[in-house]
Structure formats: structure tokens, C-alpha cells
Coordinates of C-alpha atoms in Angstrom, one line a residue:
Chain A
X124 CA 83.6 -183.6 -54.6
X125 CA 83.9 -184.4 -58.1
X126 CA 87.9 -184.8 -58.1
X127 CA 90.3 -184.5 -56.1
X128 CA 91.3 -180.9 -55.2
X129 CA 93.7 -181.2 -52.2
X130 CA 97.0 -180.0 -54.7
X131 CA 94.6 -177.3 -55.7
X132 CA 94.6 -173.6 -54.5
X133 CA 91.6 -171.2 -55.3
X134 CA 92.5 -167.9 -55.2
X135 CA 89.9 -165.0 -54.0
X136 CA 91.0 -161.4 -54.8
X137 CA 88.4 -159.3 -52.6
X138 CA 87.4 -160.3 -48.6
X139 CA 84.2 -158.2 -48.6
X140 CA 80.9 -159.8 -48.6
X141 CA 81.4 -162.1 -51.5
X142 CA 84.5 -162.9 -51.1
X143 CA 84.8 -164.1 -47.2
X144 CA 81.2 -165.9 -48.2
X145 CA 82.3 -167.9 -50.7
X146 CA 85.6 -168.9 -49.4
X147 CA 83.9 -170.5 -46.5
X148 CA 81.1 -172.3 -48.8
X149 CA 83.9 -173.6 -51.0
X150 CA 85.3 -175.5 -47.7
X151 CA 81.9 -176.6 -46.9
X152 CA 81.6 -177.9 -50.5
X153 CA 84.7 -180.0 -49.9
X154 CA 87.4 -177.9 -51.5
X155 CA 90.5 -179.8 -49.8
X156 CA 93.0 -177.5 -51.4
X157 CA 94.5 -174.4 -50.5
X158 CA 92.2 -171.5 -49.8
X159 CA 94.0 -167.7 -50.1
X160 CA 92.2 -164.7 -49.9
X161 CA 93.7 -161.1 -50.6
X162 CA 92.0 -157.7 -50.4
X163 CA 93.7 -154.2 -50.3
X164 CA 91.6 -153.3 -47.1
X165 CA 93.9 -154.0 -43.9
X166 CA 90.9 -154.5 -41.9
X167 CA 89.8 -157.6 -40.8
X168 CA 86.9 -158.4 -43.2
X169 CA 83.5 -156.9 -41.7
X170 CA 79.8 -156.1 -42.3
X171 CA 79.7 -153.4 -44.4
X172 CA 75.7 -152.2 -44.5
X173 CA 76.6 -150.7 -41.0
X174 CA 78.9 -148.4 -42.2
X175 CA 76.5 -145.5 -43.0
X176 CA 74.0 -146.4 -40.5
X177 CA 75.7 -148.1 -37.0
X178 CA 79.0 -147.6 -37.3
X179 CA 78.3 -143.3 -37.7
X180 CA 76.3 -143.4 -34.7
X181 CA 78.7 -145.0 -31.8
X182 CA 81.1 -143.8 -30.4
X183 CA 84.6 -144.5 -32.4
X184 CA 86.3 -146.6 -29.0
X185 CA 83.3 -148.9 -29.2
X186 CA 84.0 -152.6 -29.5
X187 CA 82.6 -153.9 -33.5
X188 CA 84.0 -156.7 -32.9
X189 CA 80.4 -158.3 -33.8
X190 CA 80.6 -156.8 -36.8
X191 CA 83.1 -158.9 -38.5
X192 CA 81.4 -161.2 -41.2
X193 CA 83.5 -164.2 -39.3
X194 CA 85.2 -164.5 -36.1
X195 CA 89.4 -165.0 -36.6
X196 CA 89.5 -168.6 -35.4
X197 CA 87.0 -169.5 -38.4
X198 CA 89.2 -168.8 -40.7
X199 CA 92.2 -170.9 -38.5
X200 CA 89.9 -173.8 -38.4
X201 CA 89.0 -173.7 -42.3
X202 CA 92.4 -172.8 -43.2
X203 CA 91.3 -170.1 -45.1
X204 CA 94.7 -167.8 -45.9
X205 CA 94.0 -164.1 -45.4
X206 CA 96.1 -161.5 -46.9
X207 CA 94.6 -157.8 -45.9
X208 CA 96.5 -154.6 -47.4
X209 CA 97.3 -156.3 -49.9
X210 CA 97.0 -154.8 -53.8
X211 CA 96.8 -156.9 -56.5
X212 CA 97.7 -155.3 -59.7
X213 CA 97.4 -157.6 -62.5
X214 CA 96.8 -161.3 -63.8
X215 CA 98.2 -163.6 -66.2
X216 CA 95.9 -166.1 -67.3
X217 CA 98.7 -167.7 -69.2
X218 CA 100.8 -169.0 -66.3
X219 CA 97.5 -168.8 -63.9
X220 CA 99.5 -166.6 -61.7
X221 CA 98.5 -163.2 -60.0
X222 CA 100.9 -160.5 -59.1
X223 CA 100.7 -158.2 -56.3
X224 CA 102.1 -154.4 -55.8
X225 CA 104.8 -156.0 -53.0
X226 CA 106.3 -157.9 -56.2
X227 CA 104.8 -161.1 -55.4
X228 CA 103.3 -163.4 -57.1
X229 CA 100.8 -166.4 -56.5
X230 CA 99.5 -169.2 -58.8
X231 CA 96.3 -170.2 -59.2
X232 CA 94.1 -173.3 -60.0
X233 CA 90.9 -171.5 -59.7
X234 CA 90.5 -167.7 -59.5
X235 CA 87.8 -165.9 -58.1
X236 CA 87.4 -162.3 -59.0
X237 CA 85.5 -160.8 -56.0
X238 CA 86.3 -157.1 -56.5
X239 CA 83.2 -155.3 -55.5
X240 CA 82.8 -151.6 -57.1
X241 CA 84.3 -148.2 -55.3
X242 CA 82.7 -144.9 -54.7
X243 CA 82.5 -142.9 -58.3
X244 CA 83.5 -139.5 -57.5
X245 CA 82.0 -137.2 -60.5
X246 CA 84.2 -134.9 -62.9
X247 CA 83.0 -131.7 -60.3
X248 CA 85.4 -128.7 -61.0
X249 CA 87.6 -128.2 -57.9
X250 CA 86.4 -131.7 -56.6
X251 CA 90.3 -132.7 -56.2
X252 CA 91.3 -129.9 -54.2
X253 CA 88.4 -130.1 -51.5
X254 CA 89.2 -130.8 -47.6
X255 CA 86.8 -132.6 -45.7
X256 CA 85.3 -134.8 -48.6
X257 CA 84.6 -138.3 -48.4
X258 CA 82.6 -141.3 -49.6
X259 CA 81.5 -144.7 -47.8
X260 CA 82.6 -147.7 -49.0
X261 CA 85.0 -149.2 -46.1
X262 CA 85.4 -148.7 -42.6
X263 CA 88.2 -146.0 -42.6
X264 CA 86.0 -143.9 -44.4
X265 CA 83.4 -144.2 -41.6
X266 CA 86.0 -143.6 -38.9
X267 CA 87.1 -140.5 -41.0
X268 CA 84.3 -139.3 -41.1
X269 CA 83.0 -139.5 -37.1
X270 CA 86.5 -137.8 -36.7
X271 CA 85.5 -134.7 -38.8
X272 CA 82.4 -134.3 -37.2
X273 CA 84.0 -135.0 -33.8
X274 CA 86.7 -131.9 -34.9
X275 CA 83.9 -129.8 -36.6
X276 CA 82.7 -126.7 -34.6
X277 CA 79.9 -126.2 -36.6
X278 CA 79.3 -129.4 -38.1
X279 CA 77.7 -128.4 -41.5
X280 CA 77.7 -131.4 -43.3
X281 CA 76.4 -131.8 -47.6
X282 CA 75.9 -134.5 -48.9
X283 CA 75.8 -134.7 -52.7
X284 CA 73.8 -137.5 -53.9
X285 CA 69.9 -138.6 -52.7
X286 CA 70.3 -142.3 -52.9
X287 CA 70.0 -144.7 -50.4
X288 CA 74.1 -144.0 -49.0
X289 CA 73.0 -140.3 -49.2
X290 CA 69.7 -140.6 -47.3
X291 CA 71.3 -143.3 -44.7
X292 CA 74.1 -141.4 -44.0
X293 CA 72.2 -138.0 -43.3
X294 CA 69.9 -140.1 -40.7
X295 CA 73.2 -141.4 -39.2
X296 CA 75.0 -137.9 -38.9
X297 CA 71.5 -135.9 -37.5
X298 CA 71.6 -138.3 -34.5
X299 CA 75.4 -137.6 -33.5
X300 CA 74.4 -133.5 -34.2
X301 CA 75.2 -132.4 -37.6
X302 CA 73.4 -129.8 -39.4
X303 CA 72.9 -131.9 -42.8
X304 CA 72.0 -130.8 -46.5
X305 CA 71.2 -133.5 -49.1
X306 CA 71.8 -132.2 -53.2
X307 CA 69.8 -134.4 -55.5
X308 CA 70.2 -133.7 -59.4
X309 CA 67.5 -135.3 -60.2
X310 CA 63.5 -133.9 -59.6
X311 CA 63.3 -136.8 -56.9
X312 CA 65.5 -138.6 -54.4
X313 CA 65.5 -142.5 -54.6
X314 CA 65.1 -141.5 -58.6
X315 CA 66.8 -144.5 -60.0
X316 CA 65.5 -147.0 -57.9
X317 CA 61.7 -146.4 -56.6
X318 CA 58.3 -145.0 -57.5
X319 CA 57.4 -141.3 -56.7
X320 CA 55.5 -142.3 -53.8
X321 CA 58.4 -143.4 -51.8
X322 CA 60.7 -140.6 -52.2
X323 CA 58.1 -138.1 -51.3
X324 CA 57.6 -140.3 -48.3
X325 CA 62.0 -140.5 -46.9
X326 CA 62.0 -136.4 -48.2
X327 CA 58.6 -136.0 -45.8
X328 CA 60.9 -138.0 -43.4
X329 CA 63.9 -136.0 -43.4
X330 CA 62.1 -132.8 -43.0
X331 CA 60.5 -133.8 -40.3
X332 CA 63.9 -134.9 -38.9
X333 CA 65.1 -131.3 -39.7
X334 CA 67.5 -132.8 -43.1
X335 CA 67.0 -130.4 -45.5
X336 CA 67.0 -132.2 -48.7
X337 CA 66.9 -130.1 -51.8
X338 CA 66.1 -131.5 -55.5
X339 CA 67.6 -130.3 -58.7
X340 CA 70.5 -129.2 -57.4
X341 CA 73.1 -129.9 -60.1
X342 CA 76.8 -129.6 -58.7
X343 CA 79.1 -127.7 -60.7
X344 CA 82.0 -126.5 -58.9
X345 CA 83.8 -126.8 -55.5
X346 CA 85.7 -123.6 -54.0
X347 CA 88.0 -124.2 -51.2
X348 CA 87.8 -122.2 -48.4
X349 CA 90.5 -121.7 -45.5
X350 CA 87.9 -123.8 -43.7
X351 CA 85.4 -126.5 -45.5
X352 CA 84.0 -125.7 -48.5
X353 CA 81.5 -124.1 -50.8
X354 CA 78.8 -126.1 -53.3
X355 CA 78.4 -124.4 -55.9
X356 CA 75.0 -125.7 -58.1
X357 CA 74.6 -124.7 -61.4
X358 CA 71.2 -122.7 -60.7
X359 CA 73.6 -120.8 -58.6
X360 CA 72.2 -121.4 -55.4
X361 CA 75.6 -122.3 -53.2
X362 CA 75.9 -124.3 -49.8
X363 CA 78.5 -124.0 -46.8
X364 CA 80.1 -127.0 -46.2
X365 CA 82.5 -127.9 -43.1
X366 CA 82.2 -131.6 -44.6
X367 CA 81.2 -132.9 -47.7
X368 CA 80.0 -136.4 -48.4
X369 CA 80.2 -138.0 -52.3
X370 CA 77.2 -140.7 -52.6
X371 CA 76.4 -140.5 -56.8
X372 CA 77.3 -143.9 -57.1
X373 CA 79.8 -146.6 -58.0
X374 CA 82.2 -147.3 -60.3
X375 CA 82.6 -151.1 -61.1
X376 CA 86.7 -152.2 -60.3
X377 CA 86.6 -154.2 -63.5
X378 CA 90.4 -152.7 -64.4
X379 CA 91.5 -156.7 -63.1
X380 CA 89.3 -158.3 -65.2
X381 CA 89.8 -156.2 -68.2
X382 CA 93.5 -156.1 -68.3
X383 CA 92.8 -160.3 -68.2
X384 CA 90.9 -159.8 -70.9
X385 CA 87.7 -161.4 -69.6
X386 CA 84.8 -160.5 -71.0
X387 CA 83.0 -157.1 -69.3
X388 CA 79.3 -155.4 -69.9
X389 CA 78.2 -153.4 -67.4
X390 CA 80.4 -155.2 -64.6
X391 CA 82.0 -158.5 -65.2
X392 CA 80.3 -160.9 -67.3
X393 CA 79.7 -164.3 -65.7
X394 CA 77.2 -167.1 -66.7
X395 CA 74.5 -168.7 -64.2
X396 CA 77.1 -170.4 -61.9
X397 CA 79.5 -167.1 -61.9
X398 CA 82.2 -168.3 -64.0
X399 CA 83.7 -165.4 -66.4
X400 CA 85.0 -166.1 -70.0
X401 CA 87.8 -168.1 -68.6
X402 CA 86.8 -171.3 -67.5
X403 CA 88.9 -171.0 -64.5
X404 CA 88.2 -167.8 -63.3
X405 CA 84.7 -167.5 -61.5
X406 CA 83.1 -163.6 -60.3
X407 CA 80.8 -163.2 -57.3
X408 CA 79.4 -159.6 -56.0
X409 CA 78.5 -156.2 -57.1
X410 CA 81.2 -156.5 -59.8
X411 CA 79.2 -159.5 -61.5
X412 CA 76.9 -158.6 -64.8
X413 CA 75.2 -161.5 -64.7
X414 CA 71.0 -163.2 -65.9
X415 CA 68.2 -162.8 -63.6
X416 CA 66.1 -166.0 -64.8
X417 CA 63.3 -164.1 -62.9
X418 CA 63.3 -161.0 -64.7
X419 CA 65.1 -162.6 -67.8
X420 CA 67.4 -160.2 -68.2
X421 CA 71.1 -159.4 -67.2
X422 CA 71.7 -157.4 -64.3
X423 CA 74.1 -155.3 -61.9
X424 CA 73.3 -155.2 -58.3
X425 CA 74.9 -154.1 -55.6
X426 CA 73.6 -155.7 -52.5
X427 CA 74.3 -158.8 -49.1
X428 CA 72.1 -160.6 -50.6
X429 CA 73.6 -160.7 -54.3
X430 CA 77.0 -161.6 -52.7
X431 CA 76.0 -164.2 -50.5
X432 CA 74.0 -165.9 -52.6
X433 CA 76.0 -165.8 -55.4
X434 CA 79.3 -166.6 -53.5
X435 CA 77.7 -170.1 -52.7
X436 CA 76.1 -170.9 -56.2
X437 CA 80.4 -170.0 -57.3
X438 CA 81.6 -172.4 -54.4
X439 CA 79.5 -175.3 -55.5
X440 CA 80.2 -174.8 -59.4
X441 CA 83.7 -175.0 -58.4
X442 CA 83.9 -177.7 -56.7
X443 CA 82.0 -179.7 -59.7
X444 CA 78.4 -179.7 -58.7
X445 CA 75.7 -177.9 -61.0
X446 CA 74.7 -174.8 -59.5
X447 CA 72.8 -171.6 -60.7
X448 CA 71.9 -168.7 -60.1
X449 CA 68.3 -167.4 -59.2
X450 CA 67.6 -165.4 -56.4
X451 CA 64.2 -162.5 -55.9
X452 CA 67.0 -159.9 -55.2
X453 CA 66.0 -157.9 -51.9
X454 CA 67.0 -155.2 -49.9
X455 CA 66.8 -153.3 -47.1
X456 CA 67.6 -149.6 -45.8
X457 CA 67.5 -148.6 -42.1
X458 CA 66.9 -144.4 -41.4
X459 CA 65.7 -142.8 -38.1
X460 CA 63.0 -145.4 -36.5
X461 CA 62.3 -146.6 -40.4
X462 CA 63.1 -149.8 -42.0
X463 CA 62.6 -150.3 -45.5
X464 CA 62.2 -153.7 -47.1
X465 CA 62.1 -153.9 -50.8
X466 CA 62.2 -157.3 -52.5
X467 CA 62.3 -157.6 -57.0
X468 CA 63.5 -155.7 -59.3
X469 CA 61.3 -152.6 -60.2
X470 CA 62.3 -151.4 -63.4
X471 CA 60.0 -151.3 -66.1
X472 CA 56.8 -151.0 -63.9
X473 CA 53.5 -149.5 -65.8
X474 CA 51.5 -149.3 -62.4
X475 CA 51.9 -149.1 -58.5
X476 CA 49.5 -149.6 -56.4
X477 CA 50.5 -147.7 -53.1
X478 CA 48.8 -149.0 -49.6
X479 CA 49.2 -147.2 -46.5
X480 CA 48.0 -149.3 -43.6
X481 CA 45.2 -147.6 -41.7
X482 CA 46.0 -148.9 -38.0
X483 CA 50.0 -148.1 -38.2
X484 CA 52.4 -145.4 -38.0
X485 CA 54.4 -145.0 -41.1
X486 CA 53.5 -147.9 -42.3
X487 CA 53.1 -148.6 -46.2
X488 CA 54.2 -150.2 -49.5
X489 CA 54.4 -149.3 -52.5
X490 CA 53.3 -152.5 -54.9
X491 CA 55.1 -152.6 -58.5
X492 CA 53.2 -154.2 -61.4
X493 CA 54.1 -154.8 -64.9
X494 CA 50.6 -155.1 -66.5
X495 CA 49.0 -158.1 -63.8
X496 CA 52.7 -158.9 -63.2
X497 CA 53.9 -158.2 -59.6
X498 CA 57.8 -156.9 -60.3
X499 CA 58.7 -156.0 -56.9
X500 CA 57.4 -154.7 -53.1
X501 CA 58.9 -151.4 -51.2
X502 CA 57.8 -151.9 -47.7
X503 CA 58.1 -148.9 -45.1
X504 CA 57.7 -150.7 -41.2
X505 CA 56.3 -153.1 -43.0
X506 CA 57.4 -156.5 -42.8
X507 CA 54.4 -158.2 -43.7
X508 CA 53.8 -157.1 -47.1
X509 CA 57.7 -157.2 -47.6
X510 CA 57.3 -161.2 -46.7
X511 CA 54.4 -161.9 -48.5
X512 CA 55.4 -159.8 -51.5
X513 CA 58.7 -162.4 -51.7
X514 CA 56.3 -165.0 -51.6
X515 CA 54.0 -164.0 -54.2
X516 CA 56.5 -163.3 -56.7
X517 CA 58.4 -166.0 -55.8
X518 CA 55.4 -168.2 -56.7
X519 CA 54.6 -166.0 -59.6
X520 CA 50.6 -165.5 -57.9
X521 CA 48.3 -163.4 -59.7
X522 CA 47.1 -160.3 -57.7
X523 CA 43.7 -159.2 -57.2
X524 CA 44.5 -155.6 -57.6
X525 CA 41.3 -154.2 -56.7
X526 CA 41.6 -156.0 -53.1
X527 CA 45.5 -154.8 -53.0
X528 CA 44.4 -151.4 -52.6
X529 CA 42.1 -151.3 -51.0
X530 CA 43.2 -151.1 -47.0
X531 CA 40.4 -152.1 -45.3
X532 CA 41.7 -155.8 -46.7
X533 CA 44.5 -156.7 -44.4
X534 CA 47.8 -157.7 -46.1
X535 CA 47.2 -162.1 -45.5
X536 CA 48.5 -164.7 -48.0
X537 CA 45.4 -165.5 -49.7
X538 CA 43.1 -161.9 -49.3
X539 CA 44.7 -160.8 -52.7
X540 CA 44.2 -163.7 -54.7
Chain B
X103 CA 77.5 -168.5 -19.5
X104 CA 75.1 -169.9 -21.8
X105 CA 74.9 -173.3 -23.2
X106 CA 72.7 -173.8 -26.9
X107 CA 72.1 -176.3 -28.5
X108 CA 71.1 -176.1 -32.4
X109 CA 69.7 -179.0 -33.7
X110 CA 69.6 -178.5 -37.6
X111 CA 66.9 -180.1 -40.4
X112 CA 68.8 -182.9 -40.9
X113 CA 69.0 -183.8 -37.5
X114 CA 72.5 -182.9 -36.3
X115 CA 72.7 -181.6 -32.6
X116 CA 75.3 -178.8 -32.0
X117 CA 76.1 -177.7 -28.7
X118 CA 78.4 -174.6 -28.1
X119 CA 78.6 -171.7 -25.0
X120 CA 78.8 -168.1 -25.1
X121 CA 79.2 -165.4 -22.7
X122 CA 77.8 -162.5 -25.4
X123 CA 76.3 -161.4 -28.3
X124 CA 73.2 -163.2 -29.8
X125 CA 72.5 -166.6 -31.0
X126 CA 72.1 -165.7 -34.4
X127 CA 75.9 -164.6 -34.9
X128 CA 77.0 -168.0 -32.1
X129 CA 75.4 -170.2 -34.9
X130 CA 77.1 -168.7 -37.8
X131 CA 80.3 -168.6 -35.9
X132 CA 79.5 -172.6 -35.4
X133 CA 78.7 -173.0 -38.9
X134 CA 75.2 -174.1 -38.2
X135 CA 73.3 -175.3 -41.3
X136 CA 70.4 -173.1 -41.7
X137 CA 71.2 -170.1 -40.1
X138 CA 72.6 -167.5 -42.6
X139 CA 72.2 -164.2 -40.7
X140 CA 73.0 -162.3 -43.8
X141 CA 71.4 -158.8 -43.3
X142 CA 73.5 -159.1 -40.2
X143 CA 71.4 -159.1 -37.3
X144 CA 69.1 -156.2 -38.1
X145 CA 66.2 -158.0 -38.3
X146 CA 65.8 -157.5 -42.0
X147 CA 66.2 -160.6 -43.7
X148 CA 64.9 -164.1 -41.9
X149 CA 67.4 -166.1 -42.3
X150 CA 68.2 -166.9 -39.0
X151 CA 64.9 -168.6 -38.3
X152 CA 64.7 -170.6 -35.2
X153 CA 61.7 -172.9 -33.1
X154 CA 62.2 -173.0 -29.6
X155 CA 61.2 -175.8 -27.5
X156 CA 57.7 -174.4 -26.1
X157 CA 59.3 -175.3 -22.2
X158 CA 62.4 -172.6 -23.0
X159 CA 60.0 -170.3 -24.7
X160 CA 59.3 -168.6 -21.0
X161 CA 62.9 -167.9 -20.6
X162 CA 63.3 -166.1 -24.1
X163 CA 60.6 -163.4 -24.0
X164 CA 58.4 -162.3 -26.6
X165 CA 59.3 -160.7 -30.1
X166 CA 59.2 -157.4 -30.7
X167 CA 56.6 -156.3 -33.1
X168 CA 59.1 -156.5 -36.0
X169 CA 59.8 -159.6 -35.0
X170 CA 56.5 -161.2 -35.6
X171 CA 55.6 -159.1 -38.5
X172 CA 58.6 -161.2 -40.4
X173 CA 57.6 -164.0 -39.0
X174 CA 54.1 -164.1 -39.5
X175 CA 53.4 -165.4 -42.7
X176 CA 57.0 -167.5 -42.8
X177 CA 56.2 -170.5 -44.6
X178 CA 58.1 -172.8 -41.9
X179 CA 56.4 -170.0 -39.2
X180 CA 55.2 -172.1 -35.8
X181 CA 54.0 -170.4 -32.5
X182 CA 57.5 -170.9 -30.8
X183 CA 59.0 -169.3 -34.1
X184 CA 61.9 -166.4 -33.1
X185 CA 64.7 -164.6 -35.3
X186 CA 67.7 -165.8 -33.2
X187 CA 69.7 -161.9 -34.2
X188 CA 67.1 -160.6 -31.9
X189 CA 67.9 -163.0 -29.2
X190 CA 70.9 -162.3 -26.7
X191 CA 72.8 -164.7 -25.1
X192 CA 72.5 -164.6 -21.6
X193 CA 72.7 -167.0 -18.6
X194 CA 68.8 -166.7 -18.4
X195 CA 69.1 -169.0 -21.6
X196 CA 71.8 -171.2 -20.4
X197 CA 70.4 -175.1 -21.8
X198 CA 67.7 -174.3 -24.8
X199 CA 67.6 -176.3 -27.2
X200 CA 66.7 -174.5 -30.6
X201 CA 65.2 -175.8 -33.8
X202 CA 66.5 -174.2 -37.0
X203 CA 63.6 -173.9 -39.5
X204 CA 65.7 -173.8 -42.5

């Protein structure tokens, strides 16, 4: 520890991910000060990458205890303060206080903006009159949820949006016996984020787990009826709906940070050791726009790992030490008896090169290469080419492409150099 | 009942019991250097790498094929290598001794 920090107190507004992460790094660093923690989320802060997969499937009276990020006494023994259901509604850099919706107020030393992003429900016509609608983001919703279904007769669920949330939460709700329906705008699920080979390969999936997922299928309006709802696309093709489920997509709770006056681009702008345009005031998490020295450029994500990682670069730049920032973002997606792995940052590909292992059942990747560049890995039951594609960006190795695909090569870490 | 005992890269030796759950979330619960479990014990991720001593492998069973597919091609990978998320606490464990490879 650089200087003495025990008449300090670091403030963390968000107990997600992020937040709960970096609050115990920062004691691990040496922070001797106070440690307070608020979040407008009354539950006791948990895993949430379960919420569309796990926590849909069991049965609501089943223990999650597991599923808390940390057990109650750690946060005794670190003396780490937690506020839950608490809403903080403003900051005044000035005076380094923060005030909250119950009229209080709390000073700062050291602020920590770890807000995370909520669902972004779109501008749909009748959208805000609609029974039976939901999005995923915290574990109420996924309670809500499991109760509609429960309550449902005939359990037709839509979900509007082919992303990963969509696609998760349509495995999750086929195995506890809904009829679902997926609406993708675009031509493809998975659009945004992967290579046409992989969202041919989760739609092949889905149908053969009896999802229907239907492409350009543009939303227009909602109609309420006296039970559920009807989708109304603008092709006008229209869906029955006894539940609907919103997964388009966040929208970045920057409103803190603005109204601070911090600086904002795409999320909140932070340097390499995830301190903001105040000096004192550091951001961790989805909410962060911050540089990806591996990809050189500035990035969003929304992701464990990003939180984590980033929570413990914050913690250690706080406390004084020099810390930054570069991590191979990865990810992963669970749906039916499919795990996907993907690992970089795909965006601005020119080429894939697709394998499909030959003695395997659903097992491929899909390889992303900027000219000889290797970008990023998707890997479907495939661990070993998720692993080895970390390490061979990681290590910057130049790939034999010829030998990538072709499949008779086994996926080792030298038979692609 | 089960007592482990986590001996980190730098030496320290931690030993805590548990009744349930897997060793992966008792080490993070103990703060054990090393052992980050962050995809949360879905067997996603690898950070919860452990070595067990070769005389408690016998008691611990086999990996799933998962399992070894992430481990495989680990850079700190050894033949007693395991994922500790994918290991339960039971009292058929009670006294390893586990290595973190991180």
C-alpha cells in the first residue's frame, strides 16, 4: 500500500459481478479503510450467467444458495458494508458525496461506478400495455418468469430477440415444457456477434429441439388480449403469445455518470486501469468503454470475465499500484447438451475457416482471421480448440491455414504452425 | 465431512472442511490464491485449476470428457490435473491435499 488508507472509504455503487469482485480485491490489495457497497437489487449479490440457463430450469423452492458470488460471512470477515435495495440517484463530485432515494447521503474518498447496463426494451407500439412481458437481467425476473409458465395453461412463450439471452432462454424454457417462438429482425440469429456458420448451426439446433426460430421478423405492434398477447411483425405474419420475453439488448445505466459529468462514449469512458475523467472516481463492468491493447481499439462488453478482470486491475490502481488492463475477452453460452466457448473479439474478420471434427458429435469451431491474423475462436463442444485458440492469440502465433482446415489434422498446439 | 487442504504457488497451506458443494466454490469462499472460478462452476473457464497428489487421485475419479478437453493443452496441465467446480465435496475426499496450478 502506497499510503495509508485506513480514514479512507471507497464507495461501490453496483454489487453485480464487478462490483462484489472488486470490493474484495481492493481488501486483498490492502485497502484498510472503509469498504460500502450499494445496489438497488435487494438480493443478496449472486451469479448472474445462470439466470437464463439454471435458474429457469429448477424448481423455484430449490436452494441457490451456491449461486451467490460470495458466501455472507465473507463479506463479515472483510468488512465489506452491503447496502441491497438501495437506489442511488445522484453524485456530487464537489463534496465527494453520493445521495440516495431514502434521503441519504454518503461521502466518498474513492468512488467506483459499477452500474452494469439494463434490459433495453424497444419503442414497440403497445409494448407498455402488455401482460406477461419480461426481460432477464436479475433474479426476480427469472423467478417471474418460472411463475408465468408455472400459471400458464398453454404456455406459449415469444421471445423477441435471437441473441445469446434469446437463444439461452428458449433452451431453458423447452426443458420445463413451453412451446417457444424466437423473432429475429435480422436474416440470421447470433447476427451481431458470429459468422453465418454458427447461427445456422444453434437455428439447426433449435429445430431439432422443436424451437421454432423465425428470421426477419420485424416487431411492430403488441395487441393485448384478455389473455397474453399478440406479435404483430411488420410482414404481417402475427404470433400468440401467453408470455413474451424482451432480449434486443441493453441499454448502458450511464444516467449516474452523466449527470456527474464524467466523460461517456459508448458506456463510460475509463482509461487502462478503469479510472473515469475524475481522478477519484474509477468504472468496472459492462458499463465501462474502455482500450482493448489487443485489438487496439475501445470497446463495450458485456461479460464475467470483463468484470472480473477488470474489477481487480481497478482494485490495485486504487490502492496505488500500476495496473492495466488487457485481457483476450472470452465467453461462453450453455443451450441443450451444447456449450459454446468463444474467446477474441471477431469483428472485422475477412475470412473463417470453419472445422467440424470428424470423430465427434456436434463438435466444431468456427476460426476468425483478419488477413493471417487470428481475431477470435467460436467453439461448439469443443474445448480444445477454444483452449488452444486463447493460446495462440494470446501468443500472437501465425496459423498454417491450410492445416487448420483441414480435419484430418487434429486440433494440437503445434499441428497448425 | 471433508477436510482439504490447498496449498497455493507460493507455498501457503490452507486447510478448511466442508459438508457440500464442490471444492472449487470452498476455495473461493477461503480466498485461495489461484482459484478464481469465475464462469462459476460450469466448466467453462479454467480457472479453478488444481493437481492432486497422485495417492488421492483414486479417491477423486476421473474427468468427464469436458474436463480433459480443457485441460489438455493447459499450459500448467500435469496427469493429476482436475477442474476443482467439477469436484464434489464428499467424505470419500476427506484429507487431499490439492495443488493449485495458478
Amino acid at each position: 500500500m502506497s499510503s495509508n488508507t485506513s480514514n479512507l472509504t471507497c464507495v461501490v455503487i453496483g454489487a453485480s459481478h464487478a462490483g462484489v469482485n472488486f470490493a474484495f480485491a481492493l481488501r486483498g490489495q490492502g485497502w484498510e479503510g472503509r469498504i460500502m457497497m450499494f445496489d438497488s437489487d435487494p438480493e443478496f449479490p449472486y451469479h448472474r450467467p445462470p439466470l437464463s440457463k439454471k435458474y429457469l430450469t429448477i424448481a423455484s423452492q430449490e436452494d441457490t444458495q451456491h449461486d451467490v458470488l460470495f458466501p455472507k460471512e465473507n463479506y463479515e470477515t472483510d468488512n465489506i458494508i452491503l447496502s441491497l435495495g438501495k437506489n442511488v440517484t445522484n453524485i456530487n463530485r464537489k463534496t465527494k458525496s453520493i445521495f440516495l432515494s431514502d434521503g441519504s447521503v454518503q461521502r466518498y474518498d474513492k468512488l467506483i461506478l459499477a452500474t452494469g447496463a439494463r434490459a433495453f426494451i424497444p419503442p414497440i407500439k403497445g409494448i407498455e400495455n402488455a401482460t406477461n412481458i419480461f426481460s432477464i437481467r436479475n433474479a426476480q425476473d427469472a423467478i417471474d418468469i418460472k411463475n408465468a409458465i408455472k400459471d400458464s395453461l398453454r404456455k406459449r412463450v415469444v421471445i423477441i430477440g435471437g441473441g445469446y439471452i434469446g437463444l439461452e432462454t428458449a433452451a431453458s424454457l423447452k426443458k420445463i415444457g413451453a412451446e417457444v417462438t424466437v423473432l429475429e429482425r435480422e436474416e440470421r440469429v447470433l447476427s451481431r456477434v458470429t459468422a453465418p456458420e454458427m447461427s445456422v448451426f444453434f437455428t439447426e439446433l433449435h429445430s431439432q429441439n422443436n424451437v421454432s426460430i423465425l428470421v426477419n421478423k420485424n416487431v411492430v405492434s403488441i395487441n393485448s388480449l384478455h389473455a397474453g398477447s399478440e406479435v404483430i411483425c411488420d410482414d404481417n405474419t402475427s404470433f400468440k403469445a401467453d408470455i413474451l420475453i424482451i432480449g434486443v439488448g441493453v441499454k448502458v445505466n450511464t444516467e449516474l455518470a452523466e449527470q456527474a459529468g464524467l466523460e461517456i462514449d459508448n458506456g463510460i469512458k475509463v482509461d487502462a486501469s478503469g479510472k473515469t475523467s475524475d481522478d477519484d472516481i474509477y468504472s468496472i463492468g459492462d458499463c465501462t468503454y474502455h482500450f482493448n491493447p489487443s485489438y487496439r481499439r475501445f470497446i463495450r462488453l458485456e461479460s464475467v470475465q470483463n468484470a472480473v478482470d477488470q474489477a481487480k486491475v481497478a482494485a490495485a490502481a486504487v490502492c496505488g499500484k500500476a495496473a492495466t488492463y488487457d485481457t483476450i475477452p472470452w465467453f461462453w453460452s450453455d443451450q441443450y447438451d451444447v456449450k459454446l466457448q468463444m474467446v477474441g473479439l471477431s469483428q472485422g474478420y475477412t475470412e473463417t475457416i470453419k472445422r467440424i471434427e470428424p470423430d465427434k458429435e456436434k463438435c466444431m469451431s468456427v476460426w476468425y482471421f483478419k488477413d493471417d491474423k487470428l481475431l477470435a475462436v467460436d467453439a461448439v463442444n469443443n474445448a480444445k480448440a477454444y483452449v488452444l485458440g486463447t493460446r495462440f492469440i494470446q501468443n500472437k502465433q501465425k496459423i498454417d491455414k491450410s492445416k487448420l482446415a483441414d480435419v484430418s489434422i487434429p486440433i494440437k498446439p503445434t499441428s497448425f504452425l | 465431512m471433508a477436510k482439504i487442504t490447498f496449498v497455493t504457488s507460493d507455498d501457503i497451506k490452507t486447510t478448511v472442511e466442508a459438508t457440500t458443494g464442490n471444492i472449487m466454490e470452498l476455495a473461493v469462499q477461503n480466498k485461495i490464491k489461484g482459484i478464481d472460478g469465475n464462469c462459476g462452476g460450469v466448466c467453462s473457464c479454467a480457472t479453478c485449476h488444481v493437481h492432486v497428489q497422485p495417492e488421492d487421485w483414486s479417491k477423486i475419479g476421473e474427468p468427464s470428457e469436458l474436463e480433459k478437453d480443457m485441460l489438455e493443452f493447459d499450459e500448467n496441465v500435469s496427469e493429476y490435473s482436475r477442474l476443482s467446480c467439477q469436484i464434489k465435496v464428499s467424505d470419500a475426499i476427506d484429507g487431499i491435499v490439492l495443488k493449485v496450478a495458478n
